[in-house]
Coordinates of C-alpha atoms in Angstrom, one line a residue:
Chain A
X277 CA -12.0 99.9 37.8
X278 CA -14.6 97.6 37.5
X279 CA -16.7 98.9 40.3
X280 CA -16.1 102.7 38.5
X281 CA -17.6 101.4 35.7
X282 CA -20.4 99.2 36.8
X283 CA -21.8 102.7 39.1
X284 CA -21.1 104.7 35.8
X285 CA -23.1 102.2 33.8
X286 CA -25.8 101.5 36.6
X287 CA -26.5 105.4 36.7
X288 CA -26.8 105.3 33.1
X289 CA -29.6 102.3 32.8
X290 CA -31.4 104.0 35.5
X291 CA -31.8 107.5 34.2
X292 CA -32.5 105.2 31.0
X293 CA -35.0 103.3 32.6
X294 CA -36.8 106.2 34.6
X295 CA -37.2 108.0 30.7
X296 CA -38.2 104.7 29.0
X297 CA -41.0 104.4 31.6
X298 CA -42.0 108.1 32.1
X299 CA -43.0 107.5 27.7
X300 CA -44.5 104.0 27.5
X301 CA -46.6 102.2 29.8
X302 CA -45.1 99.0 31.7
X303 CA -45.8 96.3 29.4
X304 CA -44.0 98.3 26.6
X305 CA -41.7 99.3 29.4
X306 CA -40.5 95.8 30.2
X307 CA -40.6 94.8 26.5
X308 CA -38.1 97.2 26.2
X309 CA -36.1 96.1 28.7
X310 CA -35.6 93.6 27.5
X311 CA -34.3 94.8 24.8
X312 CA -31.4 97.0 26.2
X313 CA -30.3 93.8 28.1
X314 CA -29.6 92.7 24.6
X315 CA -27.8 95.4 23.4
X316 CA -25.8 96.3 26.7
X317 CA -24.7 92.8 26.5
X318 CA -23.9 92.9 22.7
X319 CA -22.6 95.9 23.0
X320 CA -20.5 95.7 26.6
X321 CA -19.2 92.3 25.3
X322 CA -21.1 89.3 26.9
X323 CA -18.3 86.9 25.4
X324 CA -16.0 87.8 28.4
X325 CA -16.8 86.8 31.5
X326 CA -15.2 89.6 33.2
X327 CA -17.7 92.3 31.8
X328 CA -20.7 90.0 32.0
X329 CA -21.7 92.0 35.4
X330 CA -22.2 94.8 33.5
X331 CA -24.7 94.1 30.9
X332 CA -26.6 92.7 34.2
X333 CA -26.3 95.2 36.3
X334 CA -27.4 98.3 33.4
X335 CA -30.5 95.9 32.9
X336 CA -30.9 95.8 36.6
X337 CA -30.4 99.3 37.0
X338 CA -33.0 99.7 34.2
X339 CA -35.6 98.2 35.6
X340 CA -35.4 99.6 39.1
X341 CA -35.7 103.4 37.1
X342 CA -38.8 102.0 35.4
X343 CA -40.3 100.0 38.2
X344 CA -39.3 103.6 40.7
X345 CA -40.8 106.2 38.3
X346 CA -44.0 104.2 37.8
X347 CA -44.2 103.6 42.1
X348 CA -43.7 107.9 42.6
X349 CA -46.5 108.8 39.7
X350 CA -49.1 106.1 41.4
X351 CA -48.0 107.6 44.9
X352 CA -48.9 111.3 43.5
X353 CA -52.0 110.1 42.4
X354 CA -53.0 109.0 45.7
X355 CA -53.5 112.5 47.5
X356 CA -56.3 112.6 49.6
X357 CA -59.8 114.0 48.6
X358 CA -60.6 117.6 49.4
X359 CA -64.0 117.7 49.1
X360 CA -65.7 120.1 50.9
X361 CA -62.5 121.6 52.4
X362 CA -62.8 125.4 51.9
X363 CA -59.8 126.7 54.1
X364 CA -56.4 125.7 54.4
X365 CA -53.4 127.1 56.4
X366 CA -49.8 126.9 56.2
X367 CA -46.4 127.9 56.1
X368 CA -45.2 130.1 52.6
X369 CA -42.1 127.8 51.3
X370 CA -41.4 130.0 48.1
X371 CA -42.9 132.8 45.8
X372 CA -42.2 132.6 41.9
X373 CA -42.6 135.5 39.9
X374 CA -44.1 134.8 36.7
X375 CA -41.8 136.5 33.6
X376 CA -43.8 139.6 32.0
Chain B
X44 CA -54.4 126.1 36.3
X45 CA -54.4 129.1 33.4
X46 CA -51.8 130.7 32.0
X47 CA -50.3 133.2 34.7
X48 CA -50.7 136.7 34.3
X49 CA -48.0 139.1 34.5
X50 CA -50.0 141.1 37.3
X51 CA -49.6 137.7 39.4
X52 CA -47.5 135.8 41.4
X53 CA -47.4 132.3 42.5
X54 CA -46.9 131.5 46.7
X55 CA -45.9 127.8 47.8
X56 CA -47.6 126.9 50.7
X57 CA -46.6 123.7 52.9
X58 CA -50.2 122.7 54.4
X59 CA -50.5 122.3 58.4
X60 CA -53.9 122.2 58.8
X61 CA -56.4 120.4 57.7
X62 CA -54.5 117.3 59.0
X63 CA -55.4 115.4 56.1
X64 CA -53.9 117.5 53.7
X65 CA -50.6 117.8 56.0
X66 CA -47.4 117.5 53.9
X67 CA -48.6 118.2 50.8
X68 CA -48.1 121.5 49.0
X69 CA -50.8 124.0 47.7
X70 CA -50.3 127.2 45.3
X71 CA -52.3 130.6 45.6
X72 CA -52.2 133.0 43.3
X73 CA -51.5 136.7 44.9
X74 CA -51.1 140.1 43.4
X75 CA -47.4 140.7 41.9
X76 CA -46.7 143.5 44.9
X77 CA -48.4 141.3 47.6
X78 CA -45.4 140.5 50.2
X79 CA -45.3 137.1 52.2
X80 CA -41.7 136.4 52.7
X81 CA -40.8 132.9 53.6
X82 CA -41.9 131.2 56.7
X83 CA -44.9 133.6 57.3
X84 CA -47.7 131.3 58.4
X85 CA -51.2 132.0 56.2
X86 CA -55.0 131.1 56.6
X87 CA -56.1 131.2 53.3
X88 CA -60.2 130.4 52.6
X89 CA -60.9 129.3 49.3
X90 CA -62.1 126.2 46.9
X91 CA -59.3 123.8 47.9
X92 CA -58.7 122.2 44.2
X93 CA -56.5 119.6 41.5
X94 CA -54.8 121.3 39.6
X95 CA -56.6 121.5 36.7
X96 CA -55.5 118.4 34.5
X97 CA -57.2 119.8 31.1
X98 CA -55.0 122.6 31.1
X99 CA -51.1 122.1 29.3
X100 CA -49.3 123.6 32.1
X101 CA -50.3 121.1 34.5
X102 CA -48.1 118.2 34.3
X103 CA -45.2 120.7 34.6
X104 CA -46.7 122.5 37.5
X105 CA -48.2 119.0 39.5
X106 CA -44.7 117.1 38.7
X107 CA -42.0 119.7 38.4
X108 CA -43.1 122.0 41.0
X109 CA -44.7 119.4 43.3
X110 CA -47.7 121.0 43.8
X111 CA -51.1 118.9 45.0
X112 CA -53.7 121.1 45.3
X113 CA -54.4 125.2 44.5
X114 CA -56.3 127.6 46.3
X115 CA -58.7 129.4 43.7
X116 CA -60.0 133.0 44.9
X117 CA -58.4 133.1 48.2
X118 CA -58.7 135.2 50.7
X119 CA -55.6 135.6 52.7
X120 CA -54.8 136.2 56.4
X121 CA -51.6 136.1 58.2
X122 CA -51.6 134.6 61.2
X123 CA -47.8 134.3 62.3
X124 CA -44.3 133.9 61.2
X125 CA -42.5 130.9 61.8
X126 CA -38.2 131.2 61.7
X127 CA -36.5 128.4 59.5
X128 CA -33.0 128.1 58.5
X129 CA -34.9 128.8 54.6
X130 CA -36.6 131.7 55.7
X131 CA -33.2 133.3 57.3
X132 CA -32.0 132.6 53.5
X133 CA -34.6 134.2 51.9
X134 CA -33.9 137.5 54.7
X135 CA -30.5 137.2 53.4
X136 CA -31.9 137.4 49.4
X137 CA -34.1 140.1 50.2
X138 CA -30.9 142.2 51.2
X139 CA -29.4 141.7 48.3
X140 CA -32.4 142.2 46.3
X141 CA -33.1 145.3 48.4
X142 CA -29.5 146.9 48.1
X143 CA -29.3 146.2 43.9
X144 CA -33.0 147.9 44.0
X145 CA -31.5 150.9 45.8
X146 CA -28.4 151.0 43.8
X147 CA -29.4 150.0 40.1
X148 CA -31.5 151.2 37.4
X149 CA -32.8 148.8 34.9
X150 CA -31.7 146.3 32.7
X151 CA -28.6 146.4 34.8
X152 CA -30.5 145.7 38.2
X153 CA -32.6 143.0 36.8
X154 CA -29.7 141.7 35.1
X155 CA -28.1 141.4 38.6
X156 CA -30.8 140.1 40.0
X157 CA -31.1 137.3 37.5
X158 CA -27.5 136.3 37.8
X159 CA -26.9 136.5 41.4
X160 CA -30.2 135.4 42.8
X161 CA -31.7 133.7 40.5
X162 CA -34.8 136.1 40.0
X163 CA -35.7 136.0 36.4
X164 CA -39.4 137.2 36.7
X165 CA -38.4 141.2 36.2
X166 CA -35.6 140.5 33.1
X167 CA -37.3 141.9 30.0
X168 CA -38.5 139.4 27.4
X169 CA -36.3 141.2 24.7
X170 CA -33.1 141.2 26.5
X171 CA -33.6 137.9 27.2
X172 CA -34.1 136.6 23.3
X173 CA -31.1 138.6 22.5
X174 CA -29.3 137.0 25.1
X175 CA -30.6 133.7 23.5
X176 CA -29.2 134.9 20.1
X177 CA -26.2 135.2 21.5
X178 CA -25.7 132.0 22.9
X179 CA -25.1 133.6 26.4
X180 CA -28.5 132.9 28.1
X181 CA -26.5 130.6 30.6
X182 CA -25.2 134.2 32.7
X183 CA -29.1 134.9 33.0
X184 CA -29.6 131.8 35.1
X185 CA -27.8 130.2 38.2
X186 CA -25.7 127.9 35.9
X187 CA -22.9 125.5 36.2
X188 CA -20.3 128.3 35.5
X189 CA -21.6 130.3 38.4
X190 CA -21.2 127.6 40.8
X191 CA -17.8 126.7 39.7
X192 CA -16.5 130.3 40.1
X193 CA -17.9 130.2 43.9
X194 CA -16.7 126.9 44.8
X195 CA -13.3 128.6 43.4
X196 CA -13.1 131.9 45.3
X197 CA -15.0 130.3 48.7
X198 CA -12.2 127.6 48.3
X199 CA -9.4 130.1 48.4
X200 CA -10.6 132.3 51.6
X201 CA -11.2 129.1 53.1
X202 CA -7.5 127.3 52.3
X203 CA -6.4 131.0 53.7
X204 CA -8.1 130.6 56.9
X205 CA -6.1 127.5 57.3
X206 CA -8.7 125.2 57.6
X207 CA -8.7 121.2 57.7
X208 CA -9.9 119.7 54.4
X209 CA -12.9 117.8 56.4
X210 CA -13.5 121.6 57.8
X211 CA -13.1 123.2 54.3
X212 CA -15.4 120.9 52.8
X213 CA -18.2 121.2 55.4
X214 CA -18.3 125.0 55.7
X215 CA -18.3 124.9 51.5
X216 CA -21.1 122.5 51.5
X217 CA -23.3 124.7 53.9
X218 CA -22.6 128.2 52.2
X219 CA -23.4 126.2 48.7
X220 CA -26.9 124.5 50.1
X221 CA -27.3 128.2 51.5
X222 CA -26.6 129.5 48.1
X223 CA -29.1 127.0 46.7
X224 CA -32.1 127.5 48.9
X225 CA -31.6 131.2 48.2
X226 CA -31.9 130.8 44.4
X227 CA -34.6 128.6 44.5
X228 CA -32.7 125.4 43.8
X229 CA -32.6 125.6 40.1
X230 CA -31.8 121.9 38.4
X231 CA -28.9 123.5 36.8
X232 CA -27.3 125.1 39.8
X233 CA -27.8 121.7 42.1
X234 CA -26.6 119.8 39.2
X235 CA -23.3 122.0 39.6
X236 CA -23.4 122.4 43.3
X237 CA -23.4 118.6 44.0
X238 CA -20.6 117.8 41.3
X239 CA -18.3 120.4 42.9
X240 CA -18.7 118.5 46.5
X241 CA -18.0 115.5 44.7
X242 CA -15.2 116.9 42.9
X243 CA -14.0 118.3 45.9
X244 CA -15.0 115.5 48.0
X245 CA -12.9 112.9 45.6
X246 CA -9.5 115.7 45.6
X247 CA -9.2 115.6 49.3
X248 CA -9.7 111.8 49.7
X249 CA -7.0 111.8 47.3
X250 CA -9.2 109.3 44.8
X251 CA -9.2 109.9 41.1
X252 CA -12.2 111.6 39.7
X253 CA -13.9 111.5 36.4
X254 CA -15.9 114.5 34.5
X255 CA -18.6 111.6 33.2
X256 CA -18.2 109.4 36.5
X257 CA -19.7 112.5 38.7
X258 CA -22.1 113.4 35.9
X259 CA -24.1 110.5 35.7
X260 CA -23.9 109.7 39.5
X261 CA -25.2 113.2 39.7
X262 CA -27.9 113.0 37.7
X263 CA -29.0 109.9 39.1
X264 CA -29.2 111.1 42.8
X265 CA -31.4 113.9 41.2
X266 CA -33.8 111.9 38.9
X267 CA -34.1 109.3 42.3
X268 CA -35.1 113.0 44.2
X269 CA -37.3 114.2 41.4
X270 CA -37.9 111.8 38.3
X271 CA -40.1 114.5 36.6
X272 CA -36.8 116.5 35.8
X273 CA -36.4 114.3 33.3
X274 CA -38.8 114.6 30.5
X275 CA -40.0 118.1 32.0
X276 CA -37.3 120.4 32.9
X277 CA -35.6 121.9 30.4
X278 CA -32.9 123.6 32.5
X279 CA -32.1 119.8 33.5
X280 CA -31.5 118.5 30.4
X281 CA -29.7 121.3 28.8
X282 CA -27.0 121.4 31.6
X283 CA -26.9 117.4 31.6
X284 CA -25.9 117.5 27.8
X285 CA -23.6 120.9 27.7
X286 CA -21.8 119.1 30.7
X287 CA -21.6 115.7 28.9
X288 CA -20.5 117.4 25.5
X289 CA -17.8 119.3 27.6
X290 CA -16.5 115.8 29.2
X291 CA -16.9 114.1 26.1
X292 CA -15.5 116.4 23.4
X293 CA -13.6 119.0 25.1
X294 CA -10.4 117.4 24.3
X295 CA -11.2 117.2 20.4
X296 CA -12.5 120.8 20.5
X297 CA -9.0 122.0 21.9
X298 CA -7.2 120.3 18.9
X299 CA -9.5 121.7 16.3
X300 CA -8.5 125.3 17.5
X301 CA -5.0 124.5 18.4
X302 CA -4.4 127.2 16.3
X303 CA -5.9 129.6 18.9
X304 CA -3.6 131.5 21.2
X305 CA -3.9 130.5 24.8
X306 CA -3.0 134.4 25.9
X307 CA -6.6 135.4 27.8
X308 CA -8.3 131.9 28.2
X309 CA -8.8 132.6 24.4
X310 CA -8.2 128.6 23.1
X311 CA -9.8 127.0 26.0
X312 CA -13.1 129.2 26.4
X313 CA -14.0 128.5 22.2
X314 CA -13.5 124.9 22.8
X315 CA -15.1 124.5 25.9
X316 CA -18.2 126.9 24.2
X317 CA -18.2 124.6 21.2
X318 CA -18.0 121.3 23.1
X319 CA -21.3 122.6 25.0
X320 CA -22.6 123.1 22.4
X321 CA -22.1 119.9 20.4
X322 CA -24.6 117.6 22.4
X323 CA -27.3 120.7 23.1
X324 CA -27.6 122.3 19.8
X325 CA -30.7 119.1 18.8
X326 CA -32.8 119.7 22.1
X327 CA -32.3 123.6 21.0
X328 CA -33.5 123.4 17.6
X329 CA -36.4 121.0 19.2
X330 CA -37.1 123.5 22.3
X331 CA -36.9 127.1 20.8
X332 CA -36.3 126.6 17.2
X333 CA -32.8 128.3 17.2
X334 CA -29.1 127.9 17.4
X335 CA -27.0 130.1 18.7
X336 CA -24.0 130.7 16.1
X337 CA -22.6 133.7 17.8
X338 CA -22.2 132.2 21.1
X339 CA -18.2 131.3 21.0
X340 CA -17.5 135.2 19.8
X341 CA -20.5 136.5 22.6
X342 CA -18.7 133.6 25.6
X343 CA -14.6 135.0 24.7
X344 CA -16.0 138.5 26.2
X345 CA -18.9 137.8 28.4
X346 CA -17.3 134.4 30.3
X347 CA -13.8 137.1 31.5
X348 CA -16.1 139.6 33.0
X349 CA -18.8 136.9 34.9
X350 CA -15.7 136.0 37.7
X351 CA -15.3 139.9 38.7
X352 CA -19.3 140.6 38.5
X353 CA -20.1 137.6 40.8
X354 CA -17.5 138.5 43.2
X355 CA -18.1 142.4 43.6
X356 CA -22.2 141.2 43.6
X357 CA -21.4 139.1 46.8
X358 CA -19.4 141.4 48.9
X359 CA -21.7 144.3 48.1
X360 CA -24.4 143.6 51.2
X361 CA -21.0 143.2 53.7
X362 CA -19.6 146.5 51.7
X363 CA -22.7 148.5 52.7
X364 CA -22.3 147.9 56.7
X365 CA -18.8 150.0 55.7
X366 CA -19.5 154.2 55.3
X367 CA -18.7 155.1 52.2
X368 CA -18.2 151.4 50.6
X369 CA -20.9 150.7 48.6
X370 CA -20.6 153.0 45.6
X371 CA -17.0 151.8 45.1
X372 CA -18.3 148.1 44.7
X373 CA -21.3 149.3 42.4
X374 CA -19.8 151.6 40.3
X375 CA -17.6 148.9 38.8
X376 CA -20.4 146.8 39.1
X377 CA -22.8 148.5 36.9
X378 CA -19.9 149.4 33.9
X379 CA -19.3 145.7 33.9
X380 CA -23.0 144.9 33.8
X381 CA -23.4 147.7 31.0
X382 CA -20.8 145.9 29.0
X383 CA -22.2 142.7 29.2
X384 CA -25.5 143.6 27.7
X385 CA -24.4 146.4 25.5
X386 CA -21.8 143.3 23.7
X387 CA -24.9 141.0 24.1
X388 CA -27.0 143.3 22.6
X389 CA -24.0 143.9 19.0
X390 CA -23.5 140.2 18.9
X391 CA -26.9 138.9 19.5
X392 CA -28.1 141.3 16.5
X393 CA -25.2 140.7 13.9
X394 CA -26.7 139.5 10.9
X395 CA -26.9 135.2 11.1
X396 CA -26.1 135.5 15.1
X397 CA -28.9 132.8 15.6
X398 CA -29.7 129.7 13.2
X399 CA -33.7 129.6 13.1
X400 CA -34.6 126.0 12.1
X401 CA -36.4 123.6 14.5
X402 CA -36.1 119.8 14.4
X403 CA -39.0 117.3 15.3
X404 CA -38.7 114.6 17.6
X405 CA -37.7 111.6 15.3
X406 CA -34.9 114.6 13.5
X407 CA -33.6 115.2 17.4
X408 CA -33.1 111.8 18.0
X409 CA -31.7 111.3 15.0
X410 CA -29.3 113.7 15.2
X411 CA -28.4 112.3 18.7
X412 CA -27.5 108.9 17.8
X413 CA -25.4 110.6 14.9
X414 CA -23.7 112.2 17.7
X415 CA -23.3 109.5 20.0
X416 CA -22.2 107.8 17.4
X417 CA -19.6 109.7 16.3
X418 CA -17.9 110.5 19.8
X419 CA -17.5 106.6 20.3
X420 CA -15.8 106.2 17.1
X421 CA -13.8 109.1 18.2
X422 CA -13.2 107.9 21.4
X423 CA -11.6 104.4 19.7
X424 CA -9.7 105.9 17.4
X425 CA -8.1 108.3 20.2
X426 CA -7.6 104.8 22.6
X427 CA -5.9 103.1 19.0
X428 CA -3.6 106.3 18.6
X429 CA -2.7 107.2 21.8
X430 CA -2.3 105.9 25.4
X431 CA -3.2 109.0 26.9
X432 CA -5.6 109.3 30.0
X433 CA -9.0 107.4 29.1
X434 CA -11.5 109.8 30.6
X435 CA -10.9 113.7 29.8
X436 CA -11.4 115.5 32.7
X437 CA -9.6 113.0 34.9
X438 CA -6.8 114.9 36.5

């Protein structure tokens, strides 16, 4: 059970953590990060030992969301320069018809 | 990148050459009767551009859509076809497409079209808001209640066929990816698709399986694919919360109309509407400034004839290969599609059918942790009174 609930929680902090990050910029991002470790662990129970992996983990979890959404938009930003480039060719991969 | 124009449409194109710009994704804006199916190759010249950053659409279409670059007054020349498993999908969609064309007038076809193939362009604007009054807008779009029907009735013909689980589950995991690429892959519809395999998946490993458990994993695997769907697609986050709502609050729903009959689905389809509705009615307000009020009266009709319309939709293209076939599958067709919008149309213009108000960000959130609140006192005072299964849609 306590595996069940450490993925459920995990999945939680990350989607967490990927929102958190995609609002405030990093410094604000960790600040806050620490703050959920404070309330997952007042909130999951820090006082028993058993259920101290879970505050851990959801803060863990947390920060790889952050740290991940932050690494993807800096990677998008990175596309190469097109200056100059005036044809292109390639292979259609879907249409979308815009709603009237 | 303006605001499209109705006489527009919008291709994808996955860049080959220059070979600096290979793997990255550029849009072109055709004519709205230009034809490029998928897979056919293109040489398009034109100002290779960003996406243009000062317009509001942009994050949505740069993020969402993964698009790097557009192709501003293009001119367009094919120069090949190349055959894909996607394009053989798309073949397969046009068919469909094709046939319901053939067959259909309007607001039936592009009612069809909408539900079955996820082509929304062509529904009219009205319908649609009336749909939205009606709390029903989930039949226009390839939701979670579309997938679950499938994986139902592909489940059956395939436990009939006598195949092995491991066999049952691969062959429903390629006609569902099939499924998806053919739609368009849709958040909402690959949020459903990859719970059912997990749900699946978990029942014929013989392990326990949780409603919230699968949910969150779910969502997880997509925001790790696509963190943008987050903050930016509303489809996402709307069939996140009706699904979380329905795993958190189905079971109090059911109590509260216990006085329901069961006879029809009756009991079950109110709750399950209401329990939907009870985490998605704040990002509705926020969104369009509406909530639907009808939508338990609009889902008792509409949700009884979706299983039928879905079904007769699908074996319509391997009914018209039969002399003599077709009409009988589209005649039934079409009554049920008339009845679906002509009881859209009387419930979504009853008098109080929608709730206009709209909430602001710090009133949504608000109301949020009013709600979350409220289902973890409920929650603890169900685990005080009863020991009954912790997780509601454990089975």
């Amino acid at each position: 059970m306590l595996a069940s609930t450490l993925a459920r929680r995990c999945a939680f902090g990350f989607l967490v953590g990927v929102g958190c990050a995609g609002i405030f910029p990093m410094s604000r991002f960790f600040a806050s990060a620490l703050g959920v470790f404070i309330l997952s662990a007042l909130f999951f129970g820090l006082g028993r030992l058993r259920n101290f992996a879970v505050p851990v983990c959801v803060i863990a979890a947390f920060s790889v969301g952050g740290i991940y959404v932050q690494w993807r938009k800096d990677l998008k930003l990175q596309a190469p320069e097109i200056a100059g480039i005036t044809a292109v060719s390639g292979e259609v991969r879907g249409v979308e018809v815009f709603p009237r | 990148m303006s605001k499209y124009s109705p006489d527009e449409k919008r291709i994808t194109l996955a860049i080959r050459e220059p070979l600096i710009l290979k793997r990255h994704t550029l849009s072109i804006r055709v004519g709205r009767y230009e034809s490029y199916p998928v897979g056919t190759v293109l040489r398009a010249s034109c100002d290779v551009a960003r996406p243009d950053s000062t317009k509001p659409s942009f994050e949505r279409i740069v993020f969402l859509k993964g698009i790097d670059y557009e192709c501003r007054y293009a001119d367009i020349a094919r120069v090949g076809f190349s055959p894909s498993f996607r394009g053989a999908v798309a073949v397969a969609s046009g068919r469909y497409a094709a046939l319901f064309n053939r067959e259909l007038h309007d607001p039936e076809n592009s009612l069809l079209q909408a539900m079955i193939l996820g082509k929304t362009g062509e529904f009219p604007k009205k319908l649609r808001d009336t749909f939205a009054r009606a709390g029903t807008a989930h039949i226009i779009s390839i939701s979670g209640m579309h997938m679950a029907l499938l994986v139902i009735v592909l489940e059956l013909v395939l436990v009939s066929l006598a195949l092995t689980p491991g066999a049952r589950l691969g062959v429903l995991t390629l006609l569902l990816t099939s499924y998806l690429i053919m739609v368009g892959s849709p958040a909402a519809a690959l949020r459903s698709m990859l719970m059912a395999i997990a749900f699946i998946a978990a029942k014929y490993a013989g392990r326990p399986y949780a409603g919230m458990h699968i949910l969150l994993l779910t969502a997880a695997a997509m925001v790790l694919t696509q963190p943008w769907i987050l903050s930016l697609d509303i489809g996402f986050q709307l069939s996140f919360l009706a699904m979380a709502g329905m795993a958190l609050t189905y079971e109090f729903w059911e109590r509260v109309f216990g006085w329901l009959p069961e006879t029809f689905l009756i009991r079950g389809t109110v709750a399950m509407t209401f329990a939907a509705q009870t985490l998605t009615w704040p990002l509705s307000a926020y969104y369009f400034q509406s909530v639907s009020a009808a939508a338990p009266v609009a889902n008792l009709f509409l949700v009884t004839l979706l299983a039928p319309t879905l079904i007769l939709s699908f074996i319509a293209v391997p009914a018209s290969f039969i002399p003599g076939a077709v009409p009988v599958v589209i005649w039934p067709l079409f009554f049920m599609l008339r009845a679906q919008i002509g009881l859209t149309e009387f419930v979504g213009n009853l008098p109080g059918a929608a709730l206009s108000f709209g909430l602001s960000v710090p009133t949504m959130l608000m109301s949020y942790l009013i709600l979350i609140a409220g289902i973890v006192l409920l929650k603890r005072f169900k685990r005080s009174t009863s020991s009954g299964s912790r997780y509601p849609l454990m089975h």
